[in-house]
């Protein structure tokens, strides 16, 4: 069902209703859950918000992995707070998606069965402490670049969730950059670790923005509906332009021999990621795909008794209320 859902953004909706809906979008009105919306709009939002929510939750795994090994108590407290923030972001986003008529349980089942994606970046391992710096700096940096414009997305609940999320994300990026600064200015070995982390996370971070515009399946319709505000390539370019001077400040080198300032376009020319690697990771063949899904599967199974107890409690309270009436 979901496979059909994502392919069919074209709708059979009433043309008059569609035109009125598009006029609201063009006038920058927010669409709210009870408003009429084309089926394709609803499905696209469920796909994007659901995948975004899953990314926040799965994104806790590579960093959570380092909480017990953070080098100081202060670093541990900061990382713990960051990872907790990601859980909160996941919850805001699941709630926003639920307003579109899908439950969190359904979305989780889709994640576990592979019918719904999460960001490719979280299928790469965090091998050492410098990687935690690189994730904060680059991965959260890319996430912010994508999420700031999404504060203006056309669907009200998504847009409001993004406003809260963006406030916290900028702190996340700062903590990552701070780790990188400490490492880059530390011993030669520490600087080497920082460079190595940049080398490994650079291209996967560029992939976070999605395929190049010519290969993006959903961008045109999503932009017409203002679900997406920018194309994948526009945001990737902005990310590179923002990040290169930050790397220079750290004294690190972006691992791209073809990176060059282009005066005419007012931005850097840079090498594309290896898109065959990207699609391979999407197919489940990245270094950590299996581990990530297994970890979420285990959490889902272990939490079953708690979810069942919550439902049973709610049902009991409802029955008591009915009996008292
Ligand atoms: N990973 O037509 P396209 C975070 C899929 S940060 C996996 O361009 P669209 C965090 C895409 O879903 C990350 N899949 O798609 C940070 C589609 O496949 P389906 C989360 C990807 O949707 C730090 C196909 O490729 N952020 O959470 O128009 C710590 C064709 O692509 C990726 C968001 O999710 C990818 N990188 O554009 C903790 C932001 N890229 O669905 C957490 C919201 C593409 O047809 N999402 N695909 O099977 C978006 O802005 C858009 O969905 C994207 C893709 C730009 C990602």
Short mmCIF file of C-alpha atoms and ligand atoms in Angstrom, two decimals:
data_model
loop_
_atom_site.label_atom_id
_atom_site.label_comp_id
_atom_site.label_asym_id
_atom_site.label_seq_id
_atom_site.Cartn_x
_atom_site.Cartn_y
_atom_site.Cartn_z
CA UNK A 1 0.00 0.00 0.00
CA UNK A 2 2.77 2.42 0.99
CA UNK A 3 4.73 1.73 -2.20
CA UNK A 4 1.70 2.84 -4.21
CA UNK A 5 1.20 5.75 -1.91
CA UNK A 6 4.62 7.30 -2.46
CA UNK A 7 4.50 6.91 -6.21
CA UNK A 8 1.11 8.50 -6.69
CA UNK A 9 1.50 12.15 -5.95
CA UNK A 10 -0.70 12.86 -8.96
CA UNK A 11 -4.23 12.96 -7.63
CA UNK A 12 -7.76 12.34 -8.86
CA UNK A 13 -9.10 15.19 -6.74
CA UNK A 14 -11.84 17.57 -7.82
CA UNK A 15 -10.11 20.20 -10.05
CA UNK A 16 -12.02 23.08 -8.44
CA UNK A 17 -10.98 22.04 -4.95
CA UNK A 18 -7.43 21.55 -6.18
CA UNK A 19 -7.32 25.05 -7.67
CA UNK A 20 -8.69 26.59 -4.46
CA UNK A 21 -6.14 24.63 -2.44
CA UNK A 22 -3.27 25.76 -4.67
CA UNK A 23 -4.46 29.37 -4.33
CA UNK A 24 -4.21 29.06 -0.54
CA UNK A 25 -0.68 27.64 -0.87
CA UNK A 26 0.31 30.43 -3.27
CA UNK A 27 -1.02 33.00 -0.80
CA UNK A 28 1.26 31.45 1.87
CA UNK A 29 -1.66 30.35 4.02
CA UNK A 30 -0.96 27.52 6.42
CA UNK A 31 -2.89 24.31 5.84
CA UNK A 32 -4.26 22.81 9.05
CA UNK A 33 -5.16 19.14 9.68
CA UNK A 34 -8.93 19.55 9.35
CA UNK A 35 -8.71 21.60 6.12
CA UNK A 36 -9.41 19.93 2.80
CA UNK A 37 -6.20 18.77 1.15
CA UNK A 38 -5.35 16.69 -1.92
CA UNK A 39 -4.64 13.07 -1.13
CA UNK A 40 -1.16 13.39 -2.64
CA UNK A 41 -0.36 16.34 -0.36
CA UNK A 42 -1.38 14.32 2.70
CA UNK A 43 0.62 11.28 1.61
CA UNK A 44 3.71 13.29 0.72
CA UNK A 45 3.62 14.92 4.14
CA UNK A 46 3.22 11.58 5.92
CA UNK A 47 6.21 10.27 3.98
CA UNK A 48 8.43 13.27 4.61
CA UNK A 49 7.47 14.01 8.23
CA UNK A 50 7.46 10.30 9.11
CA UNK A 51 10.92 9.83 7.61
CA UNK A 52 12.12 12.93 9.35
CA UNK A 53 10.78 11.64 12.69
CA UNK A 54 12.44 8.25 12.16
CA UNK A 55 15.72 10.04 11.38
CA UNK A 56 15.61 11.85 14.70
CA UNK A 57 15.02 8.60 16.56
CA UNK A 58 17.53 6.47 14.65
CA UNK A 59 19.92 9.44 14.83
CA UNK A 60 20.16 8.92 18.56
CA UNK A 61 21.97 5.62 18.04
CA UNK A 62 25.36 6.69 16.64
CA UNK A 63 25.70 9.40 19.30
CA UNK A 64 24.13 7.45 22.16
CA UNK A 65 26.90 4.96 21.51
CA UNK A 66 29.40 7.52 22.89
CA UNK A 67 27.59 8.73 26.03
CA UNK A 68 29.39 6.23 28.26
CA UNK A 69 32.74 7.06 26.68
CA UNK A 70 32.60 10.86 26.56
CA UNK A 71 36.01 12.19 27.67
CA UNK A 72 34.76 14.41 30.54
CA UNK A 73 31.71 14.69 32.77
CA UNK A 74 30.82 17.98 31.06
CA UNK A 75 31.02 16.45 27.57
CA UNK A 76 28.89 13.55 28.78
CA UNK A 77 26.18 15.88 30.17
CA UNK A 78 26.14 17.92 26.95
CA UNK A 79 25.93 14.83 24.72
CA UNK A 80 23.21 13.33 26.91
CA UNK A 81 21.15 16.53 26.59
CA UNK A 82 21.63 16.54 22.82
CA UNK A 83 20.56 12.94 22.40
CA UNK A 84 17.50 13.60 24.57
CA UNK A 85 16.66 16.58 22.36
CA UNK A 86 16.63 14.25 19.33
CA UNK A 87 14.06 12.05 21.07
CA UNK A 88 11.93 15.15 21.67
CA UNK A 89 12.24 16.16 18.00
CA UNK A 90 11.09 12.70 16.99
CA UNK A 91 8.04 13.07 19.22
CA UNK A 92 7.05 16.51 17.86
CA UNK A 93 7.34 15.13 14.34
CA UNK A 94 5.40 11.91 15.02
CA UNK A 95 2.65 14.07 16.55
CA UNK A 96 2.62 16.33 13.47
CA UNK A 97 2.33 13.27 11.20
CA UNK A 98 -0.45 11.82 13.36
CA UNK A 99 -2.62 14.85 12.60
CA UNK A 100 -2.70 13.52 9.00
CA UNK A 101 -4.43 10.29 9.98
CA UNK A 102 -1.62 7.82 10.57
CA UNK A 103 -0.60 6.45 13.96
CA UNK A 104 2.87 6.39 15.41
CA UNK A 105 2.62 2.60 15.70
CA UNK A 106 1.87 2.33 11.97
CA UNK A 107 4.85 4.54 11.13
CA UNK A 108 7.13 2.52 13.39
CA UNK A 109 5.99 -0.74 11.81
CA UNK A 110 6.79 0.78 8.40
CA UNK A 111 10.26 1.77 9.58
CA UNK A 112 10.95 -1.70 10.93
CA UNK A 113 9.69 -3.44 7.79
CA UNK A 114 11.77 -1.16 5.55
CA UNK A 115 8.74 0.48 3.93
CA UNK A 116 9.71 3.86 5.33
CA UNK A 117 13.17 5.37 5.19
CA UNK A 118 15.31 7.36 7.60
CA UNK A 119 18.25 9.57 6.73
CA UNK A 120 21.09 7.75 4.98
CA UNK A 121 23.65 9.46 7.24
CA UNK A 122 22.79 7.32 10.24
CA UNK A 123 23.96 4.19 8.49
CA UNK A 124 27.56 5.29 8.95
CA UNK A 125 29.41 4.38 12.16
CA UNK A 126 30.83 6.74 14.80
CA UNK A 127 34.22 5.15 15.38
CA UNK A 128 35.78 7.57 17.85
CA UNK A 129 35.19 10.78 19.80
CA UNK A 130 36.17 13.02 16.85
CA UNK A 131 33.25 11.49 14.95
CA UNK A 132 30.90 12.92 17.57
CA UNK A 133 32.35 16.34 16.79
CA UNK A 134 31.96 15.76 13.06
CA UNK A 135 28.37 14.59 13.47
CA UNK A 136 27.44 17.70 15.46
CA UNK A 137 29.23 20.05 13.12
CA UNK A 138 28.40 18.50 9.74
CA UNK A 139 25.30 16.36 10.26
CA UNK A 140 23.48 18.84 12.47
CA UNK A 141 24.81 21.61 10.22
CA UNK A 142 23.23 19.93 7.19
CA UNK A 143 20.05 19.25 9.16
CA UNK A 144 19.75 22.94 10.10
CA UNK A 145 20.35 24.03 6.52
CA UNK A 146 17.42 21.85 5.49
CA UNK A 147 15.19 22.61 8.47
CA UNK A 148 15.39 26.40 8.70
CA UNK A 149 13.44 26.85 5.43
CA UNK A 150 11.03 24.11 6.56
CA UNK A 151 9.85 26.47 9.31
CA UNK A 152 7.94 28.12 6.43
CA UNK A 153 6.52 24.87 5.08
CA UNK A 154 2.84 25.02 4.18
CA UNK A 155 1.49 22.47 6.68
CA UNK A 156 0.88 24.20 10.03
CA UNK A 157 1.81 21.40 12.49
CA UNK A 158 5.03 20.59 10.58
CA UNK A 159 6.02 24.23 10.39
CA UNK A 160 5.43 24.78 14.12
CA UNK A 161 7.38 21.61 15.02
CA UNK A 162 10.28 22.87 12.89
CA UNK A 163 10.39 26.20 14.73
CA UNK A 164 10.95 24.42 18.06
CA UNK A 165 13.40 21.95 16.56
CA UNK A 166 15.55 24.61 14.89
CA UNK A 167 16.05 26.44 18.19
CA UNK A 168 17.70 23.33 19.62
CA UNK A 169 19.60 22.31 16.51
CA UNK A 170 21.79 25.38 16.51
CA UNK A 171 23.04 24.42 20.00
CA UNK A 172 23.75 20.92 18.64
CA UNK A 173 25.89 22.24 15.85
CA UNK A 174 27.82 24.51 18.20
CA UNK A 175 28.63 21.59 20.50
CA UNK A 176 29.95 19.61 17.52
CA UNK A 177 32.08 22.49 16.29
CA UNK A 178 33.39 23.00 19.80
CA UNK A 179 34.58 19.37 19.94
CA UNK A 180 36.23 19.77 16.53
CA UNK A 181 37.95 22.97 17.68
CA UNK A 182 39.34 21.25 20.75
CA UNK A 183 40.58 18.29 18.68
CA UNK A 184 41.97 20.39 15.83
CA UNK A 185 43.94 22.53 18.28
CA UNK A 186 45.05 19.58 20.41
CA UNK A 187 47.95 17.18 19.85
CA UNK A 188 48.97 16.20 16.29
CA UNK A 189 47.19 12.86 16.85
CA UNK A 190 43.98 14.64 17.88
CA UNK A 191 44.15 16.91 14.84
CA UNK A 192 44.64 13.86 12.67
CA UNK A 193 41.54 12.26 14.22
CA UNK A 194 39.54 15.42 13.48
CA UNK A 195 40.74 15.39 9.86
CA UNK A 196 39.94 11.70 9.52
CA UNK A 197 36.41 12.27 10.88
CA UNK A 198 35.91 15.12 8.38
CA UNK A 199 37.18 12.86 5.58
CA UNK A 200 34.67 10.13 6.42
CA UNK A 201 31.64 12.35 7.12
CA UNK A 202 31.98 14.91 4.33
CA UNK A 203 30.35 13.05 1.43
CA UNK A 204 27.72 11.25 3.55
CA UNK A 205 26.74 14.71 4.86
CA UNK A 206 26.37 16.02 1.30
CA UNK A 207 24.10 13.03 0.58
CA UNK A 208 21.73 14.09 3.35
CA UNK A 209 20.18 16.67 1.01
CA UNK A 210 18.97 13.93 -1.30
CA UNK A 211 19.76 13.12 -4.95
CA UNK A 212 20.76 15.87 -7.36
CA UNK A 213 17.84 17.90 -8.70
CA UNK A 214 17.76 16.07 -12.01
CA UNK A 215 17.17 12.77 -10.15
CA UNK A 216 14.90 14.01 -7.37
CA UNK A 217 11.52 12.32 -7.72
CA UNK A 218 9.43 14.47 -5.42
CA UNK A 219 10.97 17.97 -5.47
CA UNK A 220 8.84 19.57 -8.21
CA UNK A 221 5.46 18.65 -6.68
CA UNK A 222 6.66 19.18 -3.11
CA UNK A 223 7.88 22.65 -4.00
CA UNK A 224 4.65 23.52 -5.79
CA UNK A 225 2.85 22.59 -2.57
CA UNK A 226 5.50 24.40 -0.49
CA UNK A 227 6.15 21.23 1.47
CA UNK A 228 9.75 21.78 0.39
CA UNK A 229 11.00 25.34 0.03
CA UNK A 230 14.32 24.68 -1.74
CA UNK A 231 15.68 22.08 -4.09
CA UNK A 232 18.17 19.49 -2.86
CA UNK A 233 21.04 21.05 -4.85
CA UNK A 234 20.29 24.58 -3.62
CA UNK A 235 20.61 23.48 0.00
CA UNK A 236 23.69 21.35 -0.69
CA UNK A 237 25.40 24.36 -2.28
CA UNK A 238 24.52 26.57 0.70
CA UNK A 239 25.86 23.94 3.07
CA UNK A 240 29.19 23.72 1.22
CA UNK A 241 29.52 27.51 1.10
CA UNK A 242 28.88 27.75 4.83
CA UNK A 243 31.10 24.84 5.84
CA UNK A 244 34.29 25.48 3.85
CA UNK A 245 35.28 28.61 5.85
CA UNK A 246 34.48 26.74 9.07
CA UNK A 247 36.89 23.96 8.03
CA UNK A 248 39.52 26.57 7.16
CA UNK A 249 39.14 28.13 10.60
CA UNK A 250 39.76 24.71 12.13
CA UNK A 251 42.85 24.25 9.93
CA UNK A 252 41.28 21.15 8.36
CA UNK A 253 41.02 20.25 4.68
CA UNK A 254 37.78 19.36 2.91
CA UNK A 255 38.51 16.00 1.20
CA UNK A 256 37.75 17.25 -2.30
CA UNK A 257 40.64 18.13 -4.65
CA UNK A 258 38.18 19.85 -7.00
CA UNK A 259 36.76 22.22 -4.40
CA UNK A 260 37.23 25.73 -5.76
CA UNK A 261 35.65 29.14 -5.25
CA UNK A 262 33.66 30.18 -8.30
CA UNK A 263 33.53 33.97 -8.41
CA UNK A 264 30.86 34.02 -11.09
CA UNK A 265 28.32 31.98 -9.18
CA UNK A 266 29.42 33.34 -5.80
CA UNK A 267 29.83 29.84 -4.37
CA UNK A 268 32.16 26.86 -4.36
CA UNK A 269 32.40 24.29 -7.12
CA UNK A 270 32.65 20.89 -5.49
CA UNK A 271 32.59 17.18 -6.33
CA UNK A 272 29.31 15.33 -6.16
CA UNK A 273 29.06 12.44 -3.74
CA UNK A 274 29.18 8.93 -5.13
CA UNK A 275 25.48 8.48 -5.86
CA UNK A 276 25.80 4.74 -6.35
CA UNK A 277 26.92 4.53 -2.70
CA UNK A 278 23.90 6.65 -1.68
CA UNK A 279 21.41 4.39 -3.45
CA UNK A 280 23.15 1.33 -2.07
CA UNK A 281 22.80 2.69 1.49
CA UNK A 282 19.10 3.40 0.78
CA UNK A 283 18.69 -0.21 -0.29
CA UNK A 284 19.91 -1.33 3.13
CA UNK A 285 23.55 -2.02 2.30
CA UNK A 286 25.28 0.72 4.29
CA UNK A 287 27.78 -0.17 7.01
CA UNK A 288 25.21 0.07 9.83
CA UNK A 289 21.73 -0.39 8.27
CA UNK A 290 21.22 -3.78 9.85
CA UNK A 291 22.44 -2.68 13.32
CA UNK A 292 20.19 0.39 13.31
CA UNK A 293 17.03 -1.51 12.45
CA UNK A 294 17.89 -4.30 14.87
CA UNK A 295 18.32 -1.75 17.67
CA UNK A 296 14.95 -0.15 16.88
CA UNK A 297 13.31 -3.58 16.60
CA UNK A 298 14.65 -4.54 20.02
CA UNK A 299 13.46 -1.26 21.57
CA UNK A 300 10.02 -1.81 19.98
CA UNK A 301 9.78 -5.35 21.37
CA UNK A 302 11.06 -4.41 24.82
CA UNK A 303 8.60 -1.52 25.04
CA UNK A 304 5.59 -3.63 24.07
CA UNK A 305 4.56 -4.40 27.68
CA UNK A 306 4.61 -0.68 28.46
CA UNK A 307 2.53 0.29 25.43
CA UNK A 308 0.05 -2.50 26.23
CA UNK A 309 -0.15 -1.35 29.86
CA UNK A 310 -0.81 2.26 28.78
CA UNK A 311 -3.63 1.19 26.45
CA UNK A 312 -5.11 -1.11 29.12
CA UNK A 313 -4.98 1.73 31.65
CA UNK A 314 -6.67 4.16 29.25
CA UNK A 315 -9.38 1.60 28.44
CA UNK A 316 -10.02 0.92 32.13
CA UNK A 317 -10.34 4.64 32.88
CA UNK A 318 -12.73 5.10 29.94
CA UNK A 319 -14.87 2.13 31.13
CA UNK A 320 -14.97 3.56 34.65
CA UNK A 321 -16.05 6.96 33.29
CA UNK A 322 -18.86 5.35 31.26
CA UNK A 323 -20.01 3.33 34.31
CA UNK A 324 -20.10 6.50 36.43
CA UNK A 325 -22.24 8.43 33.92
N1 LIG B 1 18.34 9.56 3.20
O1 LIG B 1 12.73 12.90 -4.53
P1 LIG B 1 13.69 13.08 -3.41
C1 LIG B 1 18.12 14.60 11.44
C2 LIG B 1 14.93 9.44 -0.60
S1 LIG B 1 18.64 15.06 9.90
C3 LIG B 1 17.38 8.63 2.95
O2 LIG B 1 14.63 14.22 -3.52
P2 LIG B 1 12.32 14.32 -1.15
C4 LIG B 1 19.08 14.59 12.55
C5 LIG B 1 13.58 10.11 -0.58
O3 LIG B 1 12.90 9.85 0.63
C6 LIG B 1 17.81 14.16 8.64
N2 LIG B 1 16.52 8.74 1.91
O4 LIG B 1 12.88 13.11 -2.02
C7 LIG B 1 20.26 15.28 12.52
C8 LIG B 1 12.94 9.48 -1.79
O5 LIG B 1 12.55 8.13 -1.50
P3 LIG B 1 10.99 7.70 -1.21
C9 LIG B 1 16.31 14.23 8.56
C10 LIG B 1 16.63 9.84 1.15
O6 LIG B 1 11.56 13.75 -0.03
C11 LIG B 1 21.14 15.21 13.56
C12 LIG B 1 14.10 9.34 -2.77
O7 LIG B 1 15.27 9.33 -1.98
N3 LIG B 1 15.83 15.40 7.90
O8 LIG B 1 17.00 14.23 11.55
O9 LIG B 1 11.67 15.34 -2.01
C13 LIG B 1 20.88 14.41 14.65
C14 LIG B 1 14.16 10.47 -3.78
O10 LIG B 1 14.52 11.73 -3.20
C15 LIG B 1 17.58 10.84 1.38
C16 LIG B 1 14.74 15.34 7.09
O11 LIG B 1 14.17 14.30 6.89
C17 LIG B 1 18.46 10.67 2.45
N4 LIG B 1 19.43 11.54 2.74
O12 LIG B 1 13.67 15.01 -0.59
C18 LIG B 1 19.69 13.71 14.71
C19 LIG B 1 14.30 16.66 6.51
N5 LIG B 1 17.43 11.80 0.45
O13 LIG B 1 10.57 8.47 0.03
C20 LIG B 1 18.77 13.81 13.67
C21 LIG B 1 12.97 16.57 5.81
C22 LIG B 1 16.43 11.40 -0.35
O14 LIG B 1 10.20 8.09 -2.42
N6 LIG B 1 13.06 15.89 4.56
N7 LIG B 1 15.95 10.24 0.06
O15 LIG B 1 11.05 6.22 -0.96
C23 LIG B 1 13.38 16.48 3.39
O16 LIG B 1 13.68 17.66 3.32
C24 LIG B 1 13.32 15.63 2.14
O17 LIG B 1 12.56 14.49 2.42
C25 LIG B 1 14.72 15.24 1.58
C26 LIG B 1 14.51 14.36 0.33
C27 LIG B 1 15.50 16.48 1.18
C28 LIG B 1 15.52 14.44 2.60
#
